[in-house]
Short mmCIF file of C-alpha atoms in Angstrom, two decimals:
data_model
loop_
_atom_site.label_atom_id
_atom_site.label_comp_id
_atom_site.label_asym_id
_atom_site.label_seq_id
_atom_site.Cartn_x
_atom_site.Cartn_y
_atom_site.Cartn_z
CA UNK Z 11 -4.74 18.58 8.46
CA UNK Z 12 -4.57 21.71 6.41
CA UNK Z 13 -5.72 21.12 2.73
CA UNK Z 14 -3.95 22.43 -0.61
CA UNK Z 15 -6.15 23.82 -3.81
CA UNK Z 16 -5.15 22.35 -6.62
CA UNK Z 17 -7.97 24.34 -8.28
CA UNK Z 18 -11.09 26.13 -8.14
CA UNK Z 19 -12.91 22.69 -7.59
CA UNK Z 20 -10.40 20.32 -5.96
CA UNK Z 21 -8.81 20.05 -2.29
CA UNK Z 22 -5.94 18.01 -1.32
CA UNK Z 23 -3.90 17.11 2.01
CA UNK Z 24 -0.35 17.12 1.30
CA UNK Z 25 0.97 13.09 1.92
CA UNK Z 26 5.06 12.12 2.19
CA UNK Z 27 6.50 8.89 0.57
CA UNK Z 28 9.27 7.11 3.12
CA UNK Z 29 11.98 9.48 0.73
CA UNK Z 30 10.19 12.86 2.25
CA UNK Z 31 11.20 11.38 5.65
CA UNK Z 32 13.91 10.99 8.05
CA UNK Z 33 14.23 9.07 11.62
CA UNK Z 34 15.74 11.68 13.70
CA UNK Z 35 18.53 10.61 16.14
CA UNK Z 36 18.36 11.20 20.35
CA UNK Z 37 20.02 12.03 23.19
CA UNK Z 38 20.69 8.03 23.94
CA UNK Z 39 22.76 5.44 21.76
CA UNK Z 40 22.69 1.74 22.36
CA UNK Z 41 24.94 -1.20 20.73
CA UNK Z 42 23.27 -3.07 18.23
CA UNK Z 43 23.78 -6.12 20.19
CA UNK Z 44 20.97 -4.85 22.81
CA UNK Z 45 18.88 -4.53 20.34
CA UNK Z 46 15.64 -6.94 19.70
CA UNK Z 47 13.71 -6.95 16.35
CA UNK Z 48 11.57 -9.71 17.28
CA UNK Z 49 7.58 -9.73 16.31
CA UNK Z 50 4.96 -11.44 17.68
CA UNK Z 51 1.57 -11.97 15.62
CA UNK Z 52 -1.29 -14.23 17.33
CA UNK Z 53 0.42 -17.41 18.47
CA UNK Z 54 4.07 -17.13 16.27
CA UNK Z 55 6.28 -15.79 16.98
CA UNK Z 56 9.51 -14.65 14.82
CA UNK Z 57 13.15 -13.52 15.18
CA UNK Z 58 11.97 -10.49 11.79
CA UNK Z 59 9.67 -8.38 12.04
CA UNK Z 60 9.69 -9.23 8.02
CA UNK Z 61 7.80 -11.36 6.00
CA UNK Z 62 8.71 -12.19 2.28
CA UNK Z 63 5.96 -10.95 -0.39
CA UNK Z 64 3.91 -13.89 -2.17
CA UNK Z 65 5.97 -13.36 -5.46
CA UNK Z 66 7.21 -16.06 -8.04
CA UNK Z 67 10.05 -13.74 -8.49
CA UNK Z 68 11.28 -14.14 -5.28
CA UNK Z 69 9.10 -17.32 -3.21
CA UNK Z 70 9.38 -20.66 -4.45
CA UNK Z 71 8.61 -23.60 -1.44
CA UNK Z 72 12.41 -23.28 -1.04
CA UNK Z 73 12.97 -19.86 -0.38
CA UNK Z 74 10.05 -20.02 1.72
CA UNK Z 75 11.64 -22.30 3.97
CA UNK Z 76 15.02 -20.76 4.07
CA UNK Z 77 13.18 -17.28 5.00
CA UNK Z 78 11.40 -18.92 7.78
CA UNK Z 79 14.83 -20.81 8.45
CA UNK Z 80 16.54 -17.47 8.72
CA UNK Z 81 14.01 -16.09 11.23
CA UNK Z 82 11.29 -14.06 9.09
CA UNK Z 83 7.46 -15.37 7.33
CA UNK Z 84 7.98 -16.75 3.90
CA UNK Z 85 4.69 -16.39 2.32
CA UNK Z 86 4.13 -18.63 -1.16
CA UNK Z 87 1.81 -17.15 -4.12
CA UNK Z 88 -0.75 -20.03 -4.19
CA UNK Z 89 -1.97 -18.54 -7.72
CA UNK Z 90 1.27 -18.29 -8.53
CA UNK Z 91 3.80 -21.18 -11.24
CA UNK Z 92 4.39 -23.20 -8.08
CA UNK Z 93 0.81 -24.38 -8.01
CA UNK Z 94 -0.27 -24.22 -11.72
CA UNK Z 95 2.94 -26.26 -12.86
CA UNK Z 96 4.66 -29.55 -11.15
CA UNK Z 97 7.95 -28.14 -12.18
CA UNK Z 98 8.08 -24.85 -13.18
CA UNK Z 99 11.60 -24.37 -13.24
CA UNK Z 100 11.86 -24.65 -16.75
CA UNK Z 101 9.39 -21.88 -17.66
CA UNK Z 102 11.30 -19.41 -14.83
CA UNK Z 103 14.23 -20.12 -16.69
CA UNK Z 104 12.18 -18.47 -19.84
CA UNK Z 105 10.72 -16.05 -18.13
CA UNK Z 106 13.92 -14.77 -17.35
CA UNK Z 107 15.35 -14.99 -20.92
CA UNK Z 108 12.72 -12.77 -22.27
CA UNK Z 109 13.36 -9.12 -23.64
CA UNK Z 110 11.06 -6.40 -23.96
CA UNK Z 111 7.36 -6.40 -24.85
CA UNK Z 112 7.07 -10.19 -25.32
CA UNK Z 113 7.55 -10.83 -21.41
CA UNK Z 114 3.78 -9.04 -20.83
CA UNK Z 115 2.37 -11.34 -23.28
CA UNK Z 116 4.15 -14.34 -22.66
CA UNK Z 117 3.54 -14.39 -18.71
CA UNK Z 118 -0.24 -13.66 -19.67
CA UNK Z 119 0.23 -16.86 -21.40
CA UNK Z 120 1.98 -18.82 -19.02
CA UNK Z 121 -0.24 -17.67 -16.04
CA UNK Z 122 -3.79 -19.06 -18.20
CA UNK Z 123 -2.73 -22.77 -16.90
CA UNK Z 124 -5.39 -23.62 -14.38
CA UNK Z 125 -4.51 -23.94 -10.16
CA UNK Z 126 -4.62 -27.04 -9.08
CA UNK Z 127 -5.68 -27.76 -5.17
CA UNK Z 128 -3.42 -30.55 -5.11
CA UNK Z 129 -0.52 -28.55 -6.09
CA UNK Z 130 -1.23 -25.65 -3.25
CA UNK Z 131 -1.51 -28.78 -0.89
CA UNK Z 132 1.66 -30.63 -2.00
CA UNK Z 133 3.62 -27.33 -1.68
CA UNK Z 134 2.54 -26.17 1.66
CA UNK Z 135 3.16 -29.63 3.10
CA UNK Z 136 6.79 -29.33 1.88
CA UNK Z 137 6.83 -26.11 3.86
CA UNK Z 138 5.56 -27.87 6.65
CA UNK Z 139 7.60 -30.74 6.63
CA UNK Z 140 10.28 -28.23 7.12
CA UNK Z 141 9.30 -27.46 10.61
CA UNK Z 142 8.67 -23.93 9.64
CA UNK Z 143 5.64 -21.28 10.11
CA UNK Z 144 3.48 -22.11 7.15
CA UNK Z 145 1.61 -18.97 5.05
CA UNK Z 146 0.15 -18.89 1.61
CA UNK Z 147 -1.45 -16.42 -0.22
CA UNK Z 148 -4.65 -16.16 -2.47
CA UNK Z 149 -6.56 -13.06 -3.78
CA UNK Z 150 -9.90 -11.71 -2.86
CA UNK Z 151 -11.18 -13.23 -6.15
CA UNK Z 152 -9.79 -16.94 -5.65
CA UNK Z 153 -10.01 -17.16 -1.98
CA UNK Z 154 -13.38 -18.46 -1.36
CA UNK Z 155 -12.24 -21.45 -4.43
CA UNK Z 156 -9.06 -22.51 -2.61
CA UNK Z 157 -9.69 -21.21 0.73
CA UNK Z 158 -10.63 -25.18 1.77
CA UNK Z 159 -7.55 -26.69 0.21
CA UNK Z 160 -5.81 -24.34 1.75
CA UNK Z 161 -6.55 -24.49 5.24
CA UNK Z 162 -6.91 -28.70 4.80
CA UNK Z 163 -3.32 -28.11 3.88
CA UNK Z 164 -2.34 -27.52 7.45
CA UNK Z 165 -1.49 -23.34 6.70
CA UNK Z 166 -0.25 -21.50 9.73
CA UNK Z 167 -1.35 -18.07 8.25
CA UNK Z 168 -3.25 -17.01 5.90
CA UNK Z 169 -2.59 -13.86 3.42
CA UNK Z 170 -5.61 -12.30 1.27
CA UNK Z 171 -3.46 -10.14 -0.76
CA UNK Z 172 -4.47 -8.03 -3.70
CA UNK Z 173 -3.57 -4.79 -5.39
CA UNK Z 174 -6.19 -2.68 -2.85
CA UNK Z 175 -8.79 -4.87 -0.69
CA UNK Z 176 -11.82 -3.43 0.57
CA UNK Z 177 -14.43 -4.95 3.71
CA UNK Z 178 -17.33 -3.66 1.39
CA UNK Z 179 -16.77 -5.09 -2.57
CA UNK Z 180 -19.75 -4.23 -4.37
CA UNK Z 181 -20.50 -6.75 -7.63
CA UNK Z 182 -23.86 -6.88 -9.26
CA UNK Z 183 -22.14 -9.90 -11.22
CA UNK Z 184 -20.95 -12.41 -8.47
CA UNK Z 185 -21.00 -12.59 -4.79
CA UNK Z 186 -18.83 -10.85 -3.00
CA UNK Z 187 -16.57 -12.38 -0.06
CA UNK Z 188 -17.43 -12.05 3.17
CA UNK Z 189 -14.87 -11.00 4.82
CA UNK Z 190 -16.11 -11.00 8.08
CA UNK Z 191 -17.53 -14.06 7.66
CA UNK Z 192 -14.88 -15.90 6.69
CA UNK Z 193 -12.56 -14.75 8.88
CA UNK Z 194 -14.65 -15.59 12.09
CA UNK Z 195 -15.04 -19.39 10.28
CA UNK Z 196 -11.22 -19.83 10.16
CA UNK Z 197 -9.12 -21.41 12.90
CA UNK Z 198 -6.23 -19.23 11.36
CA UNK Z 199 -5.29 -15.75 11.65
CA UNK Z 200 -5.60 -13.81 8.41
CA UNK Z 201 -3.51 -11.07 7.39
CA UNK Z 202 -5.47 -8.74 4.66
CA UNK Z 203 -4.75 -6.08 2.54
CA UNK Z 204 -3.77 -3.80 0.96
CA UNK Z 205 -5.39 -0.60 1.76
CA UNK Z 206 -4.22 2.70 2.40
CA UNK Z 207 -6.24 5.69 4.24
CA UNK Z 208 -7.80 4.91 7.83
CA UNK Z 209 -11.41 4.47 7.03
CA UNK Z 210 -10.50 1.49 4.71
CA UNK Z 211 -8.00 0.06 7.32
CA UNK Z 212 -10.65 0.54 10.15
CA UNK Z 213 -13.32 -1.83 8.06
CA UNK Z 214 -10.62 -4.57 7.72
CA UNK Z 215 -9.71 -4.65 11.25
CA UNK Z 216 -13.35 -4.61 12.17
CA UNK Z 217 -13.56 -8.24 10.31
CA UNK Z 218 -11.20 -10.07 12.63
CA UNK Z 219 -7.98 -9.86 10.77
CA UNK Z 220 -5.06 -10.42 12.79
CA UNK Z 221 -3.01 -7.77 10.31
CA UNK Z 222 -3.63 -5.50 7.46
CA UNK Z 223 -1.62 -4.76 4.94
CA UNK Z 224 -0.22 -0.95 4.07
CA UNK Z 225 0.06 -0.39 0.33
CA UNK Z 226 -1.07 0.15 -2.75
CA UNK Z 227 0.83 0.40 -5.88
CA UNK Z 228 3.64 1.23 -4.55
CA UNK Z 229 6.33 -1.59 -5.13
CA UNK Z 230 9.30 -1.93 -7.50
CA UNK Z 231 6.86 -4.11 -10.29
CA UNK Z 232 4.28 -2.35 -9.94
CA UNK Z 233 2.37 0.15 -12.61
CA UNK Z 234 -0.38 1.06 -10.83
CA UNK Z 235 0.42 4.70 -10.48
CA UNK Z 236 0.35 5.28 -14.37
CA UNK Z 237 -2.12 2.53 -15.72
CA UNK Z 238 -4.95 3.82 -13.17
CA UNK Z 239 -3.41 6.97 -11.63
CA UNK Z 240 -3.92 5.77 -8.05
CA UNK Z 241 -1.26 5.55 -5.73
CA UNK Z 242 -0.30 6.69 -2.29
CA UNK Z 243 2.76 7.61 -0.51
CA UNK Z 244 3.95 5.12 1.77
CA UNK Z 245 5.02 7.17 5.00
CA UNK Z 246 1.50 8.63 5.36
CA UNK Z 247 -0.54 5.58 4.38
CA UNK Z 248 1.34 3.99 6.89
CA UNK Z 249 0.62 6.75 9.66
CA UNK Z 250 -2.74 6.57 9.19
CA UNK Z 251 -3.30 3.21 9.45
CA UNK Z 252 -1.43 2.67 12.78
CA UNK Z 253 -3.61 5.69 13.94
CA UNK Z 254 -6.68 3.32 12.80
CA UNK Z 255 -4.71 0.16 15.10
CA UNK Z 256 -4.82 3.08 17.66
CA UNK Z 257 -8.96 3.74 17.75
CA UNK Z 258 -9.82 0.14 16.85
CA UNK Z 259 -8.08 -1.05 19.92
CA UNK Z 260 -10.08 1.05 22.24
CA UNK Z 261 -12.93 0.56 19.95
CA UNK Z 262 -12.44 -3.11 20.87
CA UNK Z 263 -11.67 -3.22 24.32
CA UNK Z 264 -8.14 -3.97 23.73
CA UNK Z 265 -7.87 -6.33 20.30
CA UNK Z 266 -4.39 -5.27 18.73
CA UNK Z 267 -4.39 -5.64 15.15
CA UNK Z 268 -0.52 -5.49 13.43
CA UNK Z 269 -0.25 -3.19 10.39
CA UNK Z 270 2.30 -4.37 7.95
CA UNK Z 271 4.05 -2.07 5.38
CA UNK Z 272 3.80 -3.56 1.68
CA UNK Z 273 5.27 -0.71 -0.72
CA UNK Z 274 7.88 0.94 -1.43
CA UNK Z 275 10.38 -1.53 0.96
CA UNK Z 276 12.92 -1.17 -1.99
CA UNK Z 277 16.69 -0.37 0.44
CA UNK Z 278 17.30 -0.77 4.39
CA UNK Z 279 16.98 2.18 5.07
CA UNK Z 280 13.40 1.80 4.20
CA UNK Z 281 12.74 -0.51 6.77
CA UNK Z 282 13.39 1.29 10.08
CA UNK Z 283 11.13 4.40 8.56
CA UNK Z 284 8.20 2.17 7.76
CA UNK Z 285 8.10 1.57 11.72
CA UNK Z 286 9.12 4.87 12.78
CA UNK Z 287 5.85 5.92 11.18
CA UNK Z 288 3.86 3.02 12.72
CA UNK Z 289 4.24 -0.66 11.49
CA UNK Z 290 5.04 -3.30 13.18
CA UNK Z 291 6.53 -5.52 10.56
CA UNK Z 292 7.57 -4.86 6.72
CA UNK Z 293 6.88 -7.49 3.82
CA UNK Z 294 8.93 -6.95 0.63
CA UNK Z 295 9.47 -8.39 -2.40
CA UNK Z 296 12.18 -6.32 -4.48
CA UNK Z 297 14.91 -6.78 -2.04
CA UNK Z 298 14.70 -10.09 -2.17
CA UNK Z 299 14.81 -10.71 -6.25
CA UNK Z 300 18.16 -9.70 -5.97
CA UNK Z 301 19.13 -12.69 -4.38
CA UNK Z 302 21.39 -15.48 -6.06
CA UNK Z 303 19.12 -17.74 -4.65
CA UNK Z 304 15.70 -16.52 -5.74
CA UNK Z 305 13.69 -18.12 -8.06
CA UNK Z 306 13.34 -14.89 -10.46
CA UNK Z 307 16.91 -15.33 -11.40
CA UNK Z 308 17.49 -11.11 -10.94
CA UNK Z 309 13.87 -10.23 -12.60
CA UNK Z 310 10.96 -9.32 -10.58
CA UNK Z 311 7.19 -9.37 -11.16
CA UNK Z 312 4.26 -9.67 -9.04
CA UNK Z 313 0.46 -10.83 -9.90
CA UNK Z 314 -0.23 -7.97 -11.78
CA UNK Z 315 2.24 -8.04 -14.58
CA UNK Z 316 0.04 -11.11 -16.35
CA UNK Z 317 -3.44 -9.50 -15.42
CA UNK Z 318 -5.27 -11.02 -18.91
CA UNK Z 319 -6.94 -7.73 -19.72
CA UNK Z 320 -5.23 -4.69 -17.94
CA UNK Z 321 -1.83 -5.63 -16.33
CA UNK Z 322 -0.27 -3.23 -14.05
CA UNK Z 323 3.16 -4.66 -13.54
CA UNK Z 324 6.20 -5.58 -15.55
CA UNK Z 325 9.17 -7.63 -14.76
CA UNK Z 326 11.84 -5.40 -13.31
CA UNK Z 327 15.53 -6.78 -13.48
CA UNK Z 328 17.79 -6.31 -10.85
CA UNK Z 329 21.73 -6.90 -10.17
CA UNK Z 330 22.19 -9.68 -8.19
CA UNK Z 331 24.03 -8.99 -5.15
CA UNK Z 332 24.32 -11.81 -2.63
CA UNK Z 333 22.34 -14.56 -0.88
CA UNK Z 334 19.21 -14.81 0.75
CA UNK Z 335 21.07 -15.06 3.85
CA UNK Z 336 23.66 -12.10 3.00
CA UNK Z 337 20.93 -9.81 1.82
CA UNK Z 338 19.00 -9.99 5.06
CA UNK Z 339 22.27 -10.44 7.52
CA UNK Z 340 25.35 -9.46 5.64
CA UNK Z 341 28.07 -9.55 5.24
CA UNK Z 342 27.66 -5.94 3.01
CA UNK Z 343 29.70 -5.80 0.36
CA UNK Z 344 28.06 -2.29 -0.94
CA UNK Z 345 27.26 0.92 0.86
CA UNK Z 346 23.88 1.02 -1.22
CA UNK Z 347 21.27 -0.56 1.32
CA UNK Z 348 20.68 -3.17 -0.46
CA UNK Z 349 22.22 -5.98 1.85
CA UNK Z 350 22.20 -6.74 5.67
CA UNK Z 351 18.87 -5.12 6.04
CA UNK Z 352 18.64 -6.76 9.20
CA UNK Z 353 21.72 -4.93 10.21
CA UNK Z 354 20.41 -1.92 9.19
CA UNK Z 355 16.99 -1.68 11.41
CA UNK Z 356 19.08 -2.70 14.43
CA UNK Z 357 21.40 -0.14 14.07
CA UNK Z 358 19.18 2.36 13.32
CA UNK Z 359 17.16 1.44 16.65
CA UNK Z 360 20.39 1.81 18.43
CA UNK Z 361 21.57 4.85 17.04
CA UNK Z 362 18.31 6.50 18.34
CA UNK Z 363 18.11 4.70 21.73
CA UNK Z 364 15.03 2.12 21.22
CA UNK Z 365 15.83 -1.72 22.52
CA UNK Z 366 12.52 -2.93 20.86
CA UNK Z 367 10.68 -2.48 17.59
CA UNK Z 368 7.12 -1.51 19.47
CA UNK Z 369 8.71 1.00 21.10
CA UNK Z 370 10.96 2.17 18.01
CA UNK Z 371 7.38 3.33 16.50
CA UNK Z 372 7.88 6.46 19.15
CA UNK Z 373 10.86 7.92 17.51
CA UNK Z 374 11.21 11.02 16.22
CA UNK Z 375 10.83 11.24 12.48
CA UNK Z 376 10.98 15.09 10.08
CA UNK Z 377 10.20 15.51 6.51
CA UNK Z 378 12.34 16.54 4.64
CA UNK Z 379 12.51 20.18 3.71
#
């Protein structure tokens, strides 16, 4: 790929966010109704190629279960209010009140309450109860303490999710994880991330994970891009990490390993590009906080808006523009993108001829000039 000089001493390839891009229609139409969005991953199988992001702001146990209810992978935040708190309704209710530079502080506060295992089992049984697909998330820094409770818990899937995860931590002050390691010792598939370049998502899939995440810094809550300067655009990250599915699966003989946009999933429209450059599912997080429903009552923050020494996220607050169900199915009431994103991907499949999302990954996309 041809590099650009920034300067005397520094090269760069040019990279496109999903907004440089465009799916290009073909030759063949289809009706909506022929079209199928469903994703497989190990043995579960779902109606969404979508799974919701491990986010107070938008997953609670309840939300959880109506996402799975509605077709798509609810995934709870096991380091999140749900499993620190026996009721944290109350203090969601106050995080929502909040006004300008107290929220930081305050969530750093609220977030120094300790997790309790028998919290992150109580809640995942709930899920469970429910009858539907069961996935929690921890970070690389708390899996190896909850990991146990976790997987004693019953969990379907399992979600090591942090800002940028790497199959080669260095730490001269603790013991890594071993990612490798402890993915062969679970009798769950793992989805891990994020990362975003090929040589990072090559290592992951090389530990056994069953999916890696594509993203860094890129979503709604997020600071990342001006507290450390790193970030990368979506569209490419994306594209090279399904070329890194592509060499890893002849590297193994045939082991398929699902690469999951998480970034910059913000409208529909969104959606159908993230595939068209090479995912097979999407997991978001903003869409959803502007659900009646969700538990962020219209604000959104993830795990690193109450980091206790360098956060990297604030609380974002967002209109509030229909239900759980109506955001991911319609009825629209607005021509914005922001509900019926469901709609949205299958109508974009049919407008360019594709039946199925794996073969929707073929379509013709062009930046935009």
């Amino acid at each position: 790929m041809t590099e650009i000089e920034i300067g005397k001493n520094k090269r760069a390839r040019r990279a496109y966010a999903f907004d440089d891009v465009a799916i290009v229609p073909s030759r063949r139409t289809r009706d909506p109704e022929e079209v199928s969005v469903t994703w497989q991953i190990d043995a579960y199988r779902f109606d969404l190629p979508v799974l919701a992001a491990p986010m107070d702001s938008v997953m609670s146990p309840a939300t959880a279960i109506e996402f799975g209810r509605l077709g798509g992978l609810g995934v709870l935040n096991l380091e999140g209010l749900w499993t620190r708190y026996e009721d944290p309704s109350g203090l969601l209710e106050e995080v929502a009140s909040l006004r300008g530079l107290e929220g930081t502080q305050r969530l750093q506060e609220i977030y120094t309450e300790p997790i309790k295992p028998e919290l992150i089992t109580a809640r995942l049984k709930e899920m469970r109860a429910a009858g539907v697909t069961v996935a929690g998330s921890l970070s690389p820094q708390r899996t190896k303490e909850f990991a146990k409770a976790v997987v004693d818990a019953g969990v379907d899937m399992f979600v090591i999710r942090g800002t940028t995860v790497s199959a080669e931590h260095v730490s001269s002050n603790a013991e890594p994880l071993n990612l490798k390691e402890f993915i062969y010792e679970l009798d769950v598939p793992v989805i891990v991330g994020g990362c975003a370049t090929y040589q990072a998502a090559l290592h992951l899939m090389r530990t056994g994970a069953a999916g890696v995440l594509v993203g860094f810094g890129g979503g709604a809550a997020h600071t990342t891009r001006t507290v450390l300067g790193i970030a990368v655009p979506m569209a490419s990250a994306v594209s090279d990490v399904a070329a890194a599915r592509r060499d890893y699966l002849d590297e193994s003989g045939g082991r398929y390993v699902h690469v999951i946009a998480d970034g910059s999933i913000g409208l529909s429209g969104d959606v159908p590009k993230a595939i068209a450059c090479g995912a097979d599912a999407v997991m978001i997080g903003s869409p959803l906080a502007r659900a009646t429903d969700a538990p962020g009552r219209g604000f959104h923050w993830g795990n690193e808006a109450h980091h206790a020494d360098l956060p990297r996220g604030q609380r974002v607050e967002f209109d509030s523009v229909g239900t759980l169900e109506e955001i991911m199915f319609g009825p629209s009431r607005v021509a914005d993108g922001t509900m019926n994103l469901v709609g949205a991907l299958k109508r974009s499949m049919a407008t360019t001829g594709y039946t199925d999302v794996k073969e929707f990954q073929r379509v013709e996309v062009v930046v935009n000039s």
